[in-house]
Tab-separated table of C-alpha atoms in Angstrom:
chain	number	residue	atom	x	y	z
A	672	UNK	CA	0.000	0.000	0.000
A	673	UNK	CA	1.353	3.291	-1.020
A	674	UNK	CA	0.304	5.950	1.621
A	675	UNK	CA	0.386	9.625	0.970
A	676	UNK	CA	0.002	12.698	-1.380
A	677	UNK	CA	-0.290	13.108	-5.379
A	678	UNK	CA	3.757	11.823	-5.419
A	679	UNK	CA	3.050	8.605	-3.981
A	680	UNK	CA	0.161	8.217	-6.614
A	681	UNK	CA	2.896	8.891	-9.095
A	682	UNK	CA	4.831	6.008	-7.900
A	683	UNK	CA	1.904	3.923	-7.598
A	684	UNK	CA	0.840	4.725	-11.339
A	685	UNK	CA	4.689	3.883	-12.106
A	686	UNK	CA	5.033	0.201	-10.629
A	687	UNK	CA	1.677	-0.842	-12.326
A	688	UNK	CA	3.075	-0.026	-15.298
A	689	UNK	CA	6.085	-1.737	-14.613
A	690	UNK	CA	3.892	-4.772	-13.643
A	691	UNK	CA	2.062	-4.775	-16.507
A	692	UNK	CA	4.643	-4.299	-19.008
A	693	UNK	CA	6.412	-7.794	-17.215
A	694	UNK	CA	2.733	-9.535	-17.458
A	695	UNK	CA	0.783	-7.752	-20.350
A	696	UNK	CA	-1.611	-10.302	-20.434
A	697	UNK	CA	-2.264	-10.917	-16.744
A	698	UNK	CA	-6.230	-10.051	-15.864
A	699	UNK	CA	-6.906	-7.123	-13.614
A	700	UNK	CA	-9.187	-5.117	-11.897
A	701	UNK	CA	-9.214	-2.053	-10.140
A	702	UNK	CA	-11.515	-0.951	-7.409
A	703	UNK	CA	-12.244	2.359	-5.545
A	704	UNK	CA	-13.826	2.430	-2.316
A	705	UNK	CA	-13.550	4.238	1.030
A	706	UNK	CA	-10.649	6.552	-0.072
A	707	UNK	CA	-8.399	3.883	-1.437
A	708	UNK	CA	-7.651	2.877	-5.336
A	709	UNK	CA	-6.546	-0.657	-5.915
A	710	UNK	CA	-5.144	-2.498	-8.936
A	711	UNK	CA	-5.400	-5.760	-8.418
A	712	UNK	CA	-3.276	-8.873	-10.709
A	713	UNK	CA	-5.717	-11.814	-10.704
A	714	UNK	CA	-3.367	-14.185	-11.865
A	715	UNK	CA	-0.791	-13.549	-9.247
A	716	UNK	CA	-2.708	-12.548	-6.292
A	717	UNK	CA	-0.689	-9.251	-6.246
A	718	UNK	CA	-2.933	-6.048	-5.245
A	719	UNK	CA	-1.166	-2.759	-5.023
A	720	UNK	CA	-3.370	-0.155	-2.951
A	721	UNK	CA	-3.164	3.791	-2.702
A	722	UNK	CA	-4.461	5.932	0.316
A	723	UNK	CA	-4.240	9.596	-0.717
A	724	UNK	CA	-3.379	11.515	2.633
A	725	UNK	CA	-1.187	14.532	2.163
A	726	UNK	CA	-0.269	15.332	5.842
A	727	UNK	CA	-0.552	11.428	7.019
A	728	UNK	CA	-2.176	13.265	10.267
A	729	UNK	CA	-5.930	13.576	10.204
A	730	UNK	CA	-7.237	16.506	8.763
A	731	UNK	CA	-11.009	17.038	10.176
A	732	UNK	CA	-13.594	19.600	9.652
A	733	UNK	CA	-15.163	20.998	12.384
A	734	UNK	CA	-17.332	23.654	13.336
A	735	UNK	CA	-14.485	26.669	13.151
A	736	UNK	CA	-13.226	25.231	10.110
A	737	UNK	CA	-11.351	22.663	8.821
A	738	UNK	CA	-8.598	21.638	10.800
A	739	UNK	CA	-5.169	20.038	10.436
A	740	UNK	CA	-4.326	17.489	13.764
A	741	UNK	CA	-0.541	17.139	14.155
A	742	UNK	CA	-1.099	14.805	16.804
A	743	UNK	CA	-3.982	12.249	15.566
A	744	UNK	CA	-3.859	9.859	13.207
A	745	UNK	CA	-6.876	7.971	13.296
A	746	UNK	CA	-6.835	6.862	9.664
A	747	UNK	CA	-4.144	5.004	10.197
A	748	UNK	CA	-6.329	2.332	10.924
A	749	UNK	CA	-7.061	1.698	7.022
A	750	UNK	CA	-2.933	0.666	7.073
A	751	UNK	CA	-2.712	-2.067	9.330
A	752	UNK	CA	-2.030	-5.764	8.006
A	753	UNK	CA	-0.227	-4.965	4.529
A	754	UNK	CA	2.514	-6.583	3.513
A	755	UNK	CA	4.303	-3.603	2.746
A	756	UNK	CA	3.488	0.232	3.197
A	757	UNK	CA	5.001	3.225	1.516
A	758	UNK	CA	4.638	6.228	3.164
A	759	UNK	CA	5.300	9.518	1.683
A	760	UNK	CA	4.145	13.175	2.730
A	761	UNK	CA	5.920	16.881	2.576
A	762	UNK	CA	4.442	18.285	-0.585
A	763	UNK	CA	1.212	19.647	0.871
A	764	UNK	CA	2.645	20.948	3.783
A	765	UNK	CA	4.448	24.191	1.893
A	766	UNK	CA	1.286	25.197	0.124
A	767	UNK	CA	-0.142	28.138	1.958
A	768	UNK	CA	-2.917	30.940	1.638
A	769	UNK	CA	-5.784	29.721	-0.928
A	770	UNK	CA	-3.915	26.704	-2.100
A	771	UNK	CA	-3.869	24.687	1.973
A	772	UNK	CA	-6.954	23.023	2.503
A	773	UNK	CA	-6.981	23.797	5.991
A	774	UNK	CA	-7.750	26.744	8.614
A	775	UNK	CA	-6.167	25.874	11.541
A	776	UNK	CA	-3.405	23.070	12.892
A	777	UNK	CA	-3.923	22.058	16.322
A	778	UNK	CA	-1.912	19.989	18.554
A	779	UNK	CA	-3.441	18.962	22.018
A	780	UNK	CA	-6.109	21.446	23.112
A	781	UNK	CA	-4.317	24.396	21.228
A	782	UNK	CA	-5.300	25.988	17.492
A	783	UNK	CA	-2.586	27.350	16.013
A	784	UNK	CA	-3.314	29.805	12.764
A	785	UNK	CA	0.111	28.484	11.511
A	786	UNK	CA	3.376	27.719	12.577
A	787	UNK	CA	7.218	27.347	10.876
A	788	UNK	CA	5.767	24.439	8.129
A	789	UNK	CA	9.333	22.401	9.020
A	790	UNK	CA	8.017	22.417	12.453
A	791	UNK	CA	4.999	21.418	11.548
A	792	UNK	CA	6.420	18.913	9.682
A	793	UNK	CA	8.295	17.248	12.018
A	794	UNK	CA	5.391	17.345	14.473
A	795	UNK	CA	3.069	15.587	11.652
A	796	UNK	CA	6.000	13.159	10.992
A	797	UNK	CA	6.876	12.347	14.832
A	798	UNK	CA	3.174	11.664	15.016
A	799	UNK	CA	3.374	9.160	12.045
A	800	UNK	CA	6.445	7.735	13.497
A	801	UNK	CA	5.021	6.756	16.541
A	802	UNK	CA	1.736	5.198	15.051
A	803	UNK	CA	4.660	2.815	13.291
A	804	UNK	CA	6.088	1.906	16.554
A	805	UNK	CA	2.421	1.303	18.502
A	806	UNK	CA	1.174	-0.380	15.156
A	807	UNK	CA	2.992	-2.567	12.866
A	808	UNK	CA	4.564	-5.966	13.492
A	809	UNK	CA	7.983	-5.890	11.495
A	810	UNK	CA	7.843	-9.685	11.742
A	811	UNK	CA	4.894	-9.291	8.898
A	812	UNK	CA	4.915	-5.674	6.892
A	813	UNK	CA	8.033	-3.915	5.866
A	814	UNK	CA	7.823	0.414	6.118
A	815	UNK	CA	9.707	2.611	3.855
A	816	UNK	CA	9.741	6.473	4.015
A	817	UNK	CA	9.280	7.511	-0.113
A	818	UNK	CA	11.753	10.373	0.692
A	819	UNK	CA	11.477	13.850	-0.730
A	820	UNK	CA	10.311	14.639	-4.017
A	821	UNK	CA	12.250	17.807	-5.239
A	822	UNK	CA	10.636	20.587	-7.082
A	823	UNK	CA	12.135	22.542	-9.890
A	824	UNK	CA	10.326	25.401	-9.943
A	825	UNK	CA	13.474	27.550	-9.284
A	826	UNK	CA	16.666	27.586	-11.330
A	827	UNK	CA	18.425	29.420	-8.897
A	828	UNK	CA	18.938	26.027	-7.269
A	829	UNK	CA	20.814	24.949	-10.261
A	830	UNK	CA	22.589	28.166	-10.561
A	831	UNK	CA	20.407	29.170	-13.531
A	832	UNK	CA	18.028	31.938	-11.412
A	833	UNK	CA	16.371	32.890	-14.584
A	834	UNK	CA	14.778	28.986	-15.395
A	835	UNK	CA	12.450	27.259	-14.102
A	836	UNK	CA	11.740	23.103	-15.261
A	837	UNK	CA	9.663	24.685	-18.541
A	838	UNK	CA	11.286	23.852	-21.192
A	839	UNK	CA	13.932	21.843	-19.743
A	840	UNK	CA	14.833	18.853	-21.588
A	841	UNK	CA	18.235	18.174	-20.200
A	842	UNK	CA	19.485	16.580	-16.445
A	843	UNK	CA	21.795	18.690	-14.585
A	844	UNK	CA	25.141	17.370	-15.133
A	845	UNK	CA	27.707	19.057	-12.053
A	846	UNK	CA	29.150	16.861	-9.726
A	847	UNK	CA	27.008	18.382	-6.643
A	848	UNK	CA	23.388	19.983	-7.172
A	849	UNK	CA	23.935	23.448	-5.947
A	850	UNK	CA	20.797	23.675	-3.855
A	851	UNK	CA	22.210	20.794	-1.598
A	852	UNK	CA	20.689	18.861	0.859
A	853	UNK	CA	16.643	20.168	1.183
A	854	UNK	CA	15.500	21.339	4.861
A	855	UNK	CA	12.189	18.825	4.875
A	856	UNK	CA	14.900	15.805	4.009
A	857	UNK	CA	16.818	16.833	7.591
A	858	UNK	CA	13.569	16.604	9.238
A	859	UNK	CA	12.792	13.052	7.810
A	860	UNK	CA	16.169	11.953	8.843
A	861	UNK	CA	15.728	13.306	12.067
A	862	UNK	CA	12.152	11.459	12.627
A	863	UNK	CA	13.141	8.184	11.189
A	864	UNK	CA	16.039	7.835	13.957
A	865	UNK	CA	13.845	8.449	16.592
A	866	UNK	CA	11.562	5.166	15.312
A	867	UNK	CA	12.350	1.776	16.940
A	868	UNK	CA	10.989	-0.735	14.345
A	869	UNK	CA	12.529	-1.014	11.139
A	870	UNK	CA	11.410	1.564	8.248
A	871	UNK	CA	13.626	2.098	5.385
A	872	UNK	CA	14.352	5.454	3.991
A	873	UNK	CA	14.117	5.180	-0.427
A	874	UNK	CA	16.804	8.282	-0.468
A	875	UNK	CA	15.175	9.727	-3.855
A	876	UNK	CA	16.008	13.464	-3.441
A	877	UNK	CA	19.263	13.973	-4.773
A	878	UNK	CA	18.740	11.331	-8.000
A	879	UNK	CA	15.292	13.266	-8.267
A	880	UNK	CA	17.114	16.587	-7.905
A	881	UNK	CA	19.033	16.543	-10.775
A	882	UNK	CA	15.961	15.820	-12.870
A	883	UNK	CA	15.144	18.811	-14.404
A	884	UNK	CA	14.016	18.005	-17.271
A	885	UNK	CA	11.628	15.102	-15.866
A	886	UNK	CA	8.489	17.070	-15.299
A	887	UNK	CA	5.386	17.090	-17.485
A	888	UNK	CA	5.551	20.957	-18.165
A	889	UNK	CA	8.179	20.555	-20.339
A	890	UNK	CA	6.242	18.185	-22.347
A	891	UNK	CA	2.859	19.382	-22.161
A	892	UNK	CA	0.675	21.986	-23.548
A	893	UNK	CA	-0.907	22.731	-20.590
A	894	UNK	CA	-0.645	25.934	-19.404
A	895	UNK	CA	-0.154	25.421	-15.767
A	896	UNK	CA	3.483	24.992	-14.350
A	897	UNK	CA	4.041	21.739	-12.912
A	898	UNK	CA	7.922	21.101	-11.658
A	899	UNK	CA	6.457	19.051	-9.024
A	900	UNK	CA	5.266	15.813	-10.819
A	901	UNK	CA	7.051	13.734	-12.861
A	902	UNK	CA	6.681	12.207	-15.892
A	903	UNK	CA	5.307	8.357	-16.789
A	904	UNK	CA	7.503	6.424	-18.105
A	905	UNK	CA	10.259	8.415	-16.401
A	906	UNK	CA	11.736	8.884	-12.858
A	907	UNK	CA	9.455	7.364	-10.640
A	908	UNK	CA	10.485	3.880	-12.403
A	909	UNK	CA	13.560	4.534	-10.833
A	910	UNK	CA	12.198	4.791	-7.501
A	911	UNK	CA	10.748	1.532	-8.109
A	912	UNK	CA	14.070	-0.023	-8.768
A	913	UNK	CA	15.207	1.248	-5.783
A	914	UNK	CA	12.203	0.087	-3.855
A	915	UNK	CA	12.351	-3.490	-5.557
A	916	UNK	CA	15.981	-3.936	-4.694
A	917	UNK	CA	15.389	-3.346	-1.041
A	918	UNK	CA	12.612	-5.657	-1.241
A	919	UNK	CA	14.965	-8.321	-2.397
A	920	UNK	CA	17.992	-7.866	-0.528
């Protein structure tokens, strides 16, 4: 089960393809209930599952508004007995103004307007982290973390301030992406040592980073910038690699 925001359904999109194009003639089906997508392979009993939830912590609406709970994560209860879970959140959490679907975070009794989004962050994520340790039985499911998508959005993190990903058809090429290590990676590094069962990090960021020229914009004729996504076949096949290998080892 993949477990997150709009990136995790790209990587969810990605290894069905993958599947498929190993078994094109394998029967499916795909069923949507209750907030989750599933694509199931009949003939080999594999079913791969997708629970959109951008902030992983419940987001409830309530009568001052809708409201963002660091510290409850009730839907988790959807997640128990898979064999494996992906988990994946950050993107949602820097959108702000019109574009945030909530009006308030709260944590405990106390509403907060807003707060420092990598604090928020890490409170989400410590949340998250300790449903994992109260939750699942390492003896039966295996956790990974997705790991940070980059954005491209600015070229000033690839020393090119005037660029964004549109029209970018080329990888960056140096030997170290300028923008270095992102601030929302530190955090997820920070909450994953913290967690005493076994969840294993898919370190995508800096492979993703110097993806450029991976997003749909470039390819697209839609008006709308999108450095955020990425492209199918493309990038988030390699993420699948990365996830199959640690499945294997």
């Amino acid at each position: 089960m993949f477990v997150g925001d709009s990136l995790s359904l790209n990587m969810w999109e990605s290894l069905a393809c993958m599947i498929h194009s190993w078994a094109p003639n394998a029967k499916t089906a795909v069923i949507r209930k209750e907030g989750i997508a599933e694509i199931v392979f009949l003939d080999y009993g594999v079913r791969l599952l997708l629970y959109r939830t951008p902030y992983l912590v419940d987001m409830v609406r309530e009568n001052v508004g809708t409201i963002l709970k660091l510290d409850s994560i009730i839907s988790g209860n959807a997640w128990r007995g898979m064999d494996v879970l992906i988990f994946n959140s950050w993107h949602w959490w820097t959108h702000t103004k019109s574009s945030q679907p909530w009006d308030y975070m709260q944590e405990g009794n106390k509403l907060f307007k807003d707060m420092n989004r990598l604090v928020a962050y890490y409170k989400g994520m410590y949340t998250w982290a300790k449903w994992v340790d109260r939750n699942v039985d390492s003896s039966k499911t295996k956790v990974f973390f997705q790991g940070i998508s980059p954005t491209h959005y600015e070229g000033k993190d690839w020393n090119d301030p005037t660029k964004s990903c549109k029209n970018e058809k080329q990888p960056f090429f140096g030997i170290r992406y300028p923008a270095g290590t992102t601030q929302a990676a530190i955090v997820v590094n920070k909450v994953l040592s913290r967690i005493k069962k076994s969840v294993h990090l898919l370190d995508i960021t800096t492979l993703s980073q110097y993806r450029k020229d991976a997003h749909p914009t470039s390819y697209s004729d839609h008006n709308t910038l999108d450095c955020s996504h990425w492209c199918l076949p493309g990038l988030p096949d390699t993420w699948n690699l990365l996830l199959y290998t640690s499945l294997i080892s």
